Short mmCIF file of C-alpha atoms and ligand atoms in Angstrom, two decimals:
data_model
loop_
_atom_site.label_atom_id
_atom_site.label_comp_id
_atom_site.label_asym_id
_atom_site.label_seq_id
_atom_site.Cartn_x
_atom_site.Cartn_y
_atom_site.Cartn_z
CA UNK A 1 105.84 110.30 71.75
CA UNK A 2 108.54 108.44 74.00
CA UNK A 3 109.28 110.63 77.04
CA UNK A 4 113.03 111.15 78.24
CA UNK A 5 112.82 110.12 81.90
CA UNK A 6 115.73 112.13 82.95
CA UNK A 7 115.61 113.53 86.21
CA UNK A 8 111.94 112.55 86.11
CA UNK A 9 110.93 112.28 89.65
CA UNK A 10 109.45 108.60 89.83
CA UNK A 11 107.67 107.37 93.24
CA UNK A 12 107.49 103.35 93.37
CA UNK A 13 105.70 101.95 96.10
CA UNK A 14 106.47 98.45 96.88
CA UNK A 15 110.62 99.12 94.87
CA UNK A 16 112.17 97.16 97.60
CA UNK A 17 112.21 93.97 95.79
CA UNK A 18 111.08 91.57 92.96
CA UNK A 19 109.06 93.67 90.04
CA UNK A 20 109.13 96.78 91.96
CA UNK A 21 112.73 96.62 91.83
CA UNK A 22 113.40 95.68 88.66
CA UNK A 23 111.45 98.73 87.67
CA UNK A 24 113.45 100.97 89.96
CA UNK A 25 116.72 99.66 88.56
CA UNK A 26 115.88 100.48 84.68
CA UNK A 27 113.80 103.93 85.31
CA UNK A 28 117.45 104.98 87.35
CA UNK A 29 119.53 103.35 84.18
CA UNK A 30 117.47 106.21 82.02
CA UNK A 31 118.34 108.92 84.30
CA UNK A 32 115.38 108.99 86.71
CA UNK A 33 115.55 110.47 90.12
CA UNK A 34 113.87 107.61 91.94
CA UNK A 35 112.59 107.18 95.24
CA UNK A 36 111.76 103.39 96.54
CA UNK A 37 109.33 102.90 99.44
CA UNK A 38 108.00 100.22 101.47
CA UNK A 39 107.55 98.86 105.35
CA UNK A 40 111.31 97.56 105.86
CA UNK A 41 114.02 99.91 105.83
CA UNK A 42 116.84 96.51 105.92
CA UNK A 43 115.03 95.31 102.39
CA UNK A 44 114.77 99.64 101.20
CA UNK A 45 118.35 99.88 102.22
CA UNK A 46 119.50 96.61 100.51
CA UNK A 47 118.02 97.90 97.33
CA UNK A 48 118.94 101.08 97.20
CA UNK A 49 122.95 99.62 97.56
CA UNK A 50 121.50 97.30 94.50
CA UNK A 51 120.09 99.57 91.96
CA UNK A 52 123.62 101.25 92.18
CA UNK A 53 122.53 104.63 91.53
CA UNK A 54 121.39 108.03 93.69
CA UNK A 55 118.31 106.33 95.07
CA UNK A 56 115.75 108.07 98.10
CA UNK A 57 113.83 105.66 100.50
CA UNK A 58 110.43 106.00 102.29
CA UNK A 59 108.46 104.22 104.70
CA UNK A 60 104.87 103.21 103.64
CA UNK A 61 102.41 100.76 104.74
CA UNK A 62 99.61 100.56 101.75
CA UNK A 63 97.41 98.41 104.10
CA UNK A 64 97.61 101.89 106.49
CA UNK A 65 95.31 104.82 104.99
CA UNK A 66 97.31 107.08 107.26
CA UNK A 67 100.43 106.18 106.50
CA UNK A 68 100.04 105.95 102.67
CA UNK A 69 97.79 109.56 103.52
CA UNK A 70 101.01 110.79 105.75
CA UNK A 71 103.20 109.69 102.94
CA UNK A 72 102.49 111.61 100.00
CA UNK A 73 101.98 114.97 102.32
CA UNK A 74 106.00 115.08 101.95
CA UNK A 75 105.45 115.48 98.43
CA UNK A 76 105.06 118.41 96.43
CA UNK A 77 105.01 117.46 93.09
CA UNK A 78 105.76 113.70 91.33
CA UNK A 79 106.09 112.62 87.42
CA UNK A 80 105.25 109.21 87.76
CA UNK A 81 103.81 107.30 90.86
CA UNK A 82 104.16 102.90 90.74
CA UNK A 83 102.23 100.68 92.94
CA UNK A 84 103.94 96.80 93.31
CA UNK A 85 102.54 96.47 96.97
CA UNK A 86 100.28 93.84 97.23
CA UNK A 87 99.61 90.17 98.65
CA UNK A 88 97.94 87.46 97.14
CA UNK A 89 96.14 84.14 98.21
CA UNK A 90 95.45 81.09 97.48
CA UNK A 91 91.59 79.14 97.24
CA UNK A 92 88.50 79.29 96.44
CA UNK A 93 84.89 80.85 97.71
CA UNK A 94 84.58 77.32 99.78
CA UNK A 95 88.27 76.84 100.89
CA UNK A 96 90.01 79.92 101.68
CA UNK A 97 90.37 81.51 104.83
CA UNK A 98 88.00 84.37 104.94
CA UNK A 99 90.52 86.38 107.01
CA UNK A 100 93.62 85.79 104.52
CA UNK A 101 90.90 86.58 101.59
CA UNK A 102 90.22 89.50 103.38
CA UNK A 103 93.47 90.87 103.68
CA UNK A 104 94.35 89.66 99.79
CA UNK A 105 91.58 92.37 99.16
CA UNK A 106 92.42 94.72 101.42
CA UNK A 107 96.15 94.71 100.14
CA UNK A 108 95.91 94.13 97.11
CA UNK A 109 92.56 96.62 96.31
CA UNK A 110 92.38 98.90 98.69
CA UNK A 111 96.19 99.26 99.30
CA UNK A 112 96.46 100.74 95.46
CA UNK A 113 93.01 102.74 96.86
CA UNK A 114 94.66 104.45 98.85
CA UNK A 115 97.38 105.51 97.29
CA UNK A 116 95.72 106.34 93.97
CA UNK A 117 93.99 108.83 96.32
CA UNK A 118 96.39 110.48 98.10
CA UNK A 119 99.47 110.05 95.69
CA UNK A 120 97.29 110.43 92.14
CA UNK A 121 96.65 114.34 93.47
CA UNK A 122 100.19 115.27 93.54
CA UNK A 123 101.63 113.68 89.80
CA UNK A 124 101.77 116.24 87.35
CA UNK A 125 99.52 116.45 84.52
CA UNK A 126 102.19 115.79 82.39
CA UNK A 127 102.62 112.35 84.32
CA UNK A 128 101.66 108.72 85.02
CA UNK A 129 99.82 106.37 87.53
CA UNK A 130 100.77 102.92 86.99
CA UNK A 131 99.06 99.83 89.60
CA UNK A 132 99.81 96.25 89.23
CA UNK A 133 97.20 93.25 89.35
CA UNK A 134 97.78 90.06 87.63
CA UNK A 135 96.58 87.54 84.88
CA UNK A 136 93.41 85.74 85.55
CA UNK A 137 90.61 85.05 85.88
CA UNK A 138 91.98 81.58 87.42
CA UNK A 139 88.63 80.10 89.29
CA UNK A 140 89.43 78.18 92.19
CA UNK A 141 92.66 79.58 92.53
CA UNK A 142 93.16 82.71 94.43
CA UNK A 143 89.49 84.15 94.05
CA UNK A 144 90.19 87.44 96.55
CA UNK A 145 92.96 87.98 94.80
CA UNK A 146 91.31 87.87 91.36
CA UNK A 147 88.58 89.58 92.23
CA UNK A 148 90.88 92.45 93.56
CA UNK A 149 92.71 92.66 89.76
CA UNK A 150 89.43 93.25 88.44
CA UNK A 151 88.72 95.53 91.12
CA UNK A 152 92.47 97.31 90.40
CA UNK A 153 91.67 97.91 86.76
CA UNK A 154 88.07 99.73 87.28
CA UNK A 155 89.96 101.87 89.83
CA UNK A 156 92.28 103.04 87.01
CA UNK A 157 89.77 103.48 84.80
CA UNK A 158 87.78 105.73 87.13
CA UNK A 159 90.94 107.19 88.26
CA UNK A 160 92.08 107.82 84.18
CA UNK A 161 88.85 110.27 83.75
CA UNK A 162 88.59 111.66 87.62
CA UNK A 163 92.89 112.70 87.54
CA UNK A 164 92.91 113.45 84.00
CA UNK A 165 95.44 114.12 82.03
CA UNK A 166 97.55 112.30 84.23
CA UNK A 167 97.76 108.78 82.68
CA UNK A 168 96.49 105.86 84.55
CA UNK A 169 97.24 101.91 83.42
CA UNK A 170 97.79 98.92 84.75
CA UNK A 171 100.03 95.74 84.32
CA UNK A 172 99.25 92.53 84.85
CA UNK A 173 101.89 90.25 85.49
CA UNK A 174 101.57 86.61 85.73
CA UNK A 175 103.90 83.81 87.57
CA UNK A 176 107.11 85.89 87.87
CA UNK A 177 109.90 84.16 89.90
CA UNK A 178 110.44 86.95 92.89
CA UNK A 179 110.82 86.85 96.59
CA UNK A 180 106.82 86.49 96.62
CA UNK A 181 107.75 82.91 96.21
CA UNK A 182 109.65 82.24 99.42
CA UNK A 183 106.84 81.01 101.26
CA UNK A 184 107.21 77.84 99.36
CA UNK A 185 109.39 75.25 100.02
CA UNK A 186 112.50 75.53 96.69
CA UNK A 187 111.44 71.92 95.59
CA UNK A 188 107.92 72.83 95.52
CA UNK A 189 108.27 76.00 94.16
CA UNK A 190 110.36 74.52 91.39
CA UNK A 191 108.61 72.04 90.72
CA UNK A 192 104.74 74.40 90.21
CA UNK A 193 107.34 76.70 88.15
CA UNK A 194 108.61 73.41 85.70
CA UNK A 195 104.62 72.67 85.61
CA UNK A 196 103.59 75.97 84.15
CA UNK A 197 106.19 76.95 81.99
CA UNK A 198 105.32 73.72 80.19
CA UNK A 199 102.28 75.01 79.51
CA UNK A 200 102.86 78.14 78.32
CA UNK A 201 103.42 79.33 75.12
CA UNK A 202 106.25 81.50 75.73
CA UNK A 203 107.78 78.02 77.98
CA UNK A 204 109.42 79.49 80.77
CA UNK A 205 108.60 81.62 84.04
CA UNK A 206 109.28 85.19 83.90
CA UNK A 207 111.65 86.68 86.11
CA UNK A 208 110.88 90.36 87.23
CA UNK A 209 113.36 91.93 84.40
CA UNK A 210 111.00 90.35 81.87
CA UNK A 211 107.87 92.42 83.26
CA UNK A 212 109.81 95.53 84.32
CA UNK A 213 109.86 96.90 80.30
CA UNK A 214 106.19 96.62 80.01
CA UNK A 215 106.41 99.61 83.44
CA UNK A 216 108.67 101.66 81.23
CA UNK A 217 106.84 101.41 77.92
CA UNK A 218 103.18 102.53 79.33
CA UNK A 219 105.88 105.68 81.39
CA UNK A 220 106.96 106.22 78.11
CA UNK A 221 103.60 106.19 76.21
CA UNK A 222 102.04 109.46 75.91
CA UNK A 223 98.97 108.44 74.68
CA UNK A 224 98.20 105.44 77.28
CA UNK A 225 95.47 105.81 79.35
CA UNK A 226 92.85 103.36 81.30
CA UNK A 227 94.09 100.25 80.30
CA UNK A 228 95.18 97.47 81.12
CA UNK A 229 98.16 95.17 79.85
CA UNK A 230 98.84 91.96 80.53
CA UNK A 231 102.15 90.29 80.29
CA UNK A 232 101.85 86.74 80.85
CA UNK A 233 103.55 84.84 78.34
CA UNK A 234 100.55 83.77 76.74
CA UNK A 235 98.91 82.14 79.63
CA UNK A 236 95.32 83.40 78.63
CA UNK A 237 95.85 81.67 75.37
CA UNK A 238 95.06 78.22 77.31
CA UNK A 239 93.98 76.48 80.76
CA UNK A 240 96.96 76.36 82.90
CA UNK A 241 95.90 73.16 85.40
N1 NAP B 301 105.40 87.34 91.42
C1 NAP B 301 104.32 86.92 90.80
O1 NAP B 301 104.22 85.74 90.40
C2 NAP B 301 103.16 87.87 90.57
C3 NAP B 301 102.13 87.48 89.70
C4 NAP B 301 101.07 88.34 89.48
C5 NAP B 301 101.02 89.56 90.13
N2 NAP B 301 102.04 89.90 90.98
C6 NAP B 301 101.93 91.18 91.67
O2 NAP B 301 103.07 91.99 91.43
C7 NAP B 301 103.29 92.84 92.58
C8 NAP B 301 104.75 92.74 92.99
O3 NAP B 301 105.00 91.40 93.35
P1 NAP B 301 106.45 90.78 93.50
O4 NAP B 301 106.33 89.39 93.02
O5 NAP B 301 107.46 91.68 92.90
O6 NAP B 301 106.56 90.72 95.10
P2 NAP B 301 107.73 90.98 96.14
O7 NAP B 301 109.05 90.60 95.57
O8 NAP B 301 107.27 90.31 97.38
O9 NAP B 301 107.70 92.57 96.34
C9 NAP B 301 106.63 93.22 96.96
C10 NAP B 301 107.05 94.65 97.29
O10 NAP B 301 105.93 95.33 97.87
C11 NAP B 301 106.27 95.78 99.19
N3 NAP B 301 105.07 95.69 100.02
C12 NAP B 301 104.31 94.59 100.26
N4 NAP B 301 103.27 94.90 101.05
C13 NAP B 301 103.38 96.23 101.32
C14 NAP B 301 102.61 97.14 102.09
N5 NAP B 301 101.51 96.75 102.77
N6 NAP B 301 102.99 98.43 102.15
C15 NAP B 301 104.10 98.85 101.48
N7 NAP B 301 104.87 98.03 100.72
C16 NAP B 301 104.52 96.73 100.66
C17 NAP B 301 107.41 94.87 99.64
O11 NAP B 301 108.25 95.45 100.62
P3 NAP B 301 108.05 95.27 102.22
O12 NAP B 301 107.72 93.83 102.46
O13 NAP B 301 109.34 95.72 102.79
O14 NAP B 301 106.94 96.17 102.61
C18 NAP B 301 108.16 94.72 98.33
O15 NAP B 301 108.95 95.86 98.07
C19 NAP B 301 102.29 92.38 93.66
O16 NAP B 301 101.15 93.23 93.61
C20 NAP B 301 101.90 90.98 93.19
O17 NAP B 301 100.62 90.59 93.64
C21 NAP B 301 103.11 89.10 91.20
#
């Protein structure tokens, strides 16, 4: 059955910009009540004025157990908790930075940890748990960061039997074109974008409104539990170089 999100309460961690955002904008077109959280109140502020609609704010750091812990003890009761926070790396076993790996992990794994622990207790059983990880496996690539996706799905797998009913999923997004990017110089970043939408199937780089309905279907789906669902414009049907 397709669930009416109307004044659905609907926690998303990391709403403040790119995916996260996107998501935050269509959940309050359907009639959510929506509440966007992350460290900086400038970027929460900015987006609430952006998704143009009643929005709430909160402060979270996911890399923090007490703060994501301190977090959800203002919450009584939620229908559907998102996770977007999360940062990735770059390299391999033999060339990355054991501290950035480290902290790829620590973000990306135990960030979504944490709050499946302290925030899965308080959705209702009628609800939803939703993480994000990414496409892979890409070898040499980002290895921390691939190996906390992997890591991301068994957690909502676990998570999908230990919270039960609730729903617990996953989506697994691959190169979207979102502030992530800014580290990169633009002519860099353009040109890695113009290299792998060539070889994709689908032939262009996803911006964050063509992940966000993949969020609202598995919301939506009743009947979706531990999975996992990638949307990555076919990358997985061939080696991106
Ligand atoms: N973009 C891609 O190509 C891509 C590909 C695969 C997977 N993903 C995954 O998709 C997710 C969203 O990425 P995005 O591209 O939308 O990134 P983004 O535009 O940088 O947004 C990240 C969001 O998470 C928040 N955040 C980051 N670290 C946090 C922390 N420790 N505690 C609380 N909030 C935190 C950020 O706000 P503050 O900085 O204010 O805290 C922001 O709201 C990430 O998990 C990313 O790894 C992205």
């Amino acid at each position: 059955m397709a669930e009416s999100l109307i004044n659905q309460s609907i926690v998303i961690i990391g709403g403040s910009s790119g995916i996260g955002l996107a998501v935050a904008k269509l959940v309050a077109q359907q009639g959510a009540k929506v509440t966007i959280a992350s460290r900086s109140k400038e970027r929460l502020g900015k987006a609430a004025k952006d998704i143009e609609a009643d929005v709430q704010i909160g402060m979270i750091d996911t890399l923090d157990e007490s703060s994501v812990k301190e977090f959800f003890a203002s919450f009584d009761q939620i229908d559907h908790l998102l996770c977007f926070a999360g940062d990735s790396m770059g390299g391999g076993v033999l060339n990355s930075d054991i501290a950035t790996a480290q902290n790829a992990m620590q973000s990306k794994f135990w960030g979504q940890f944490y709050v499946g622990r302290y925030g899965g207790t308080k959705i209702k059983p009628t609800g939803s748990l939703t993480f994000t990880a990414g496409s892979g496996p890409r070898p040499h690539q980002a290895i921390a960061t691939v190996a906390a996706n992997a890591g991301v799905s068994l957690l909502a797998e676990s998570l999908a039997k230990e919270i039960a009913p609730v729903r617990v999923n996953v989506v697994a997004p691959y190169y979207t074109d979102t502030p992530m990017w800014s580290g990169i110089a633009a002519d860099s970043r353009q040109e890695l974008f113009e290299r792998v939408a060539k070889q994709l199937p689908i032939g262009f780089i996803a911006k964050p409104e063509d992940v966000a309905p993949t969020y609202l279907h598995i919301l939506q789906s009743t009947y979706l539990t531990g999975i996992t669902i990638p949307v990555n414009g076919g990358a997985l049907l061939q080696t991106i170089e």
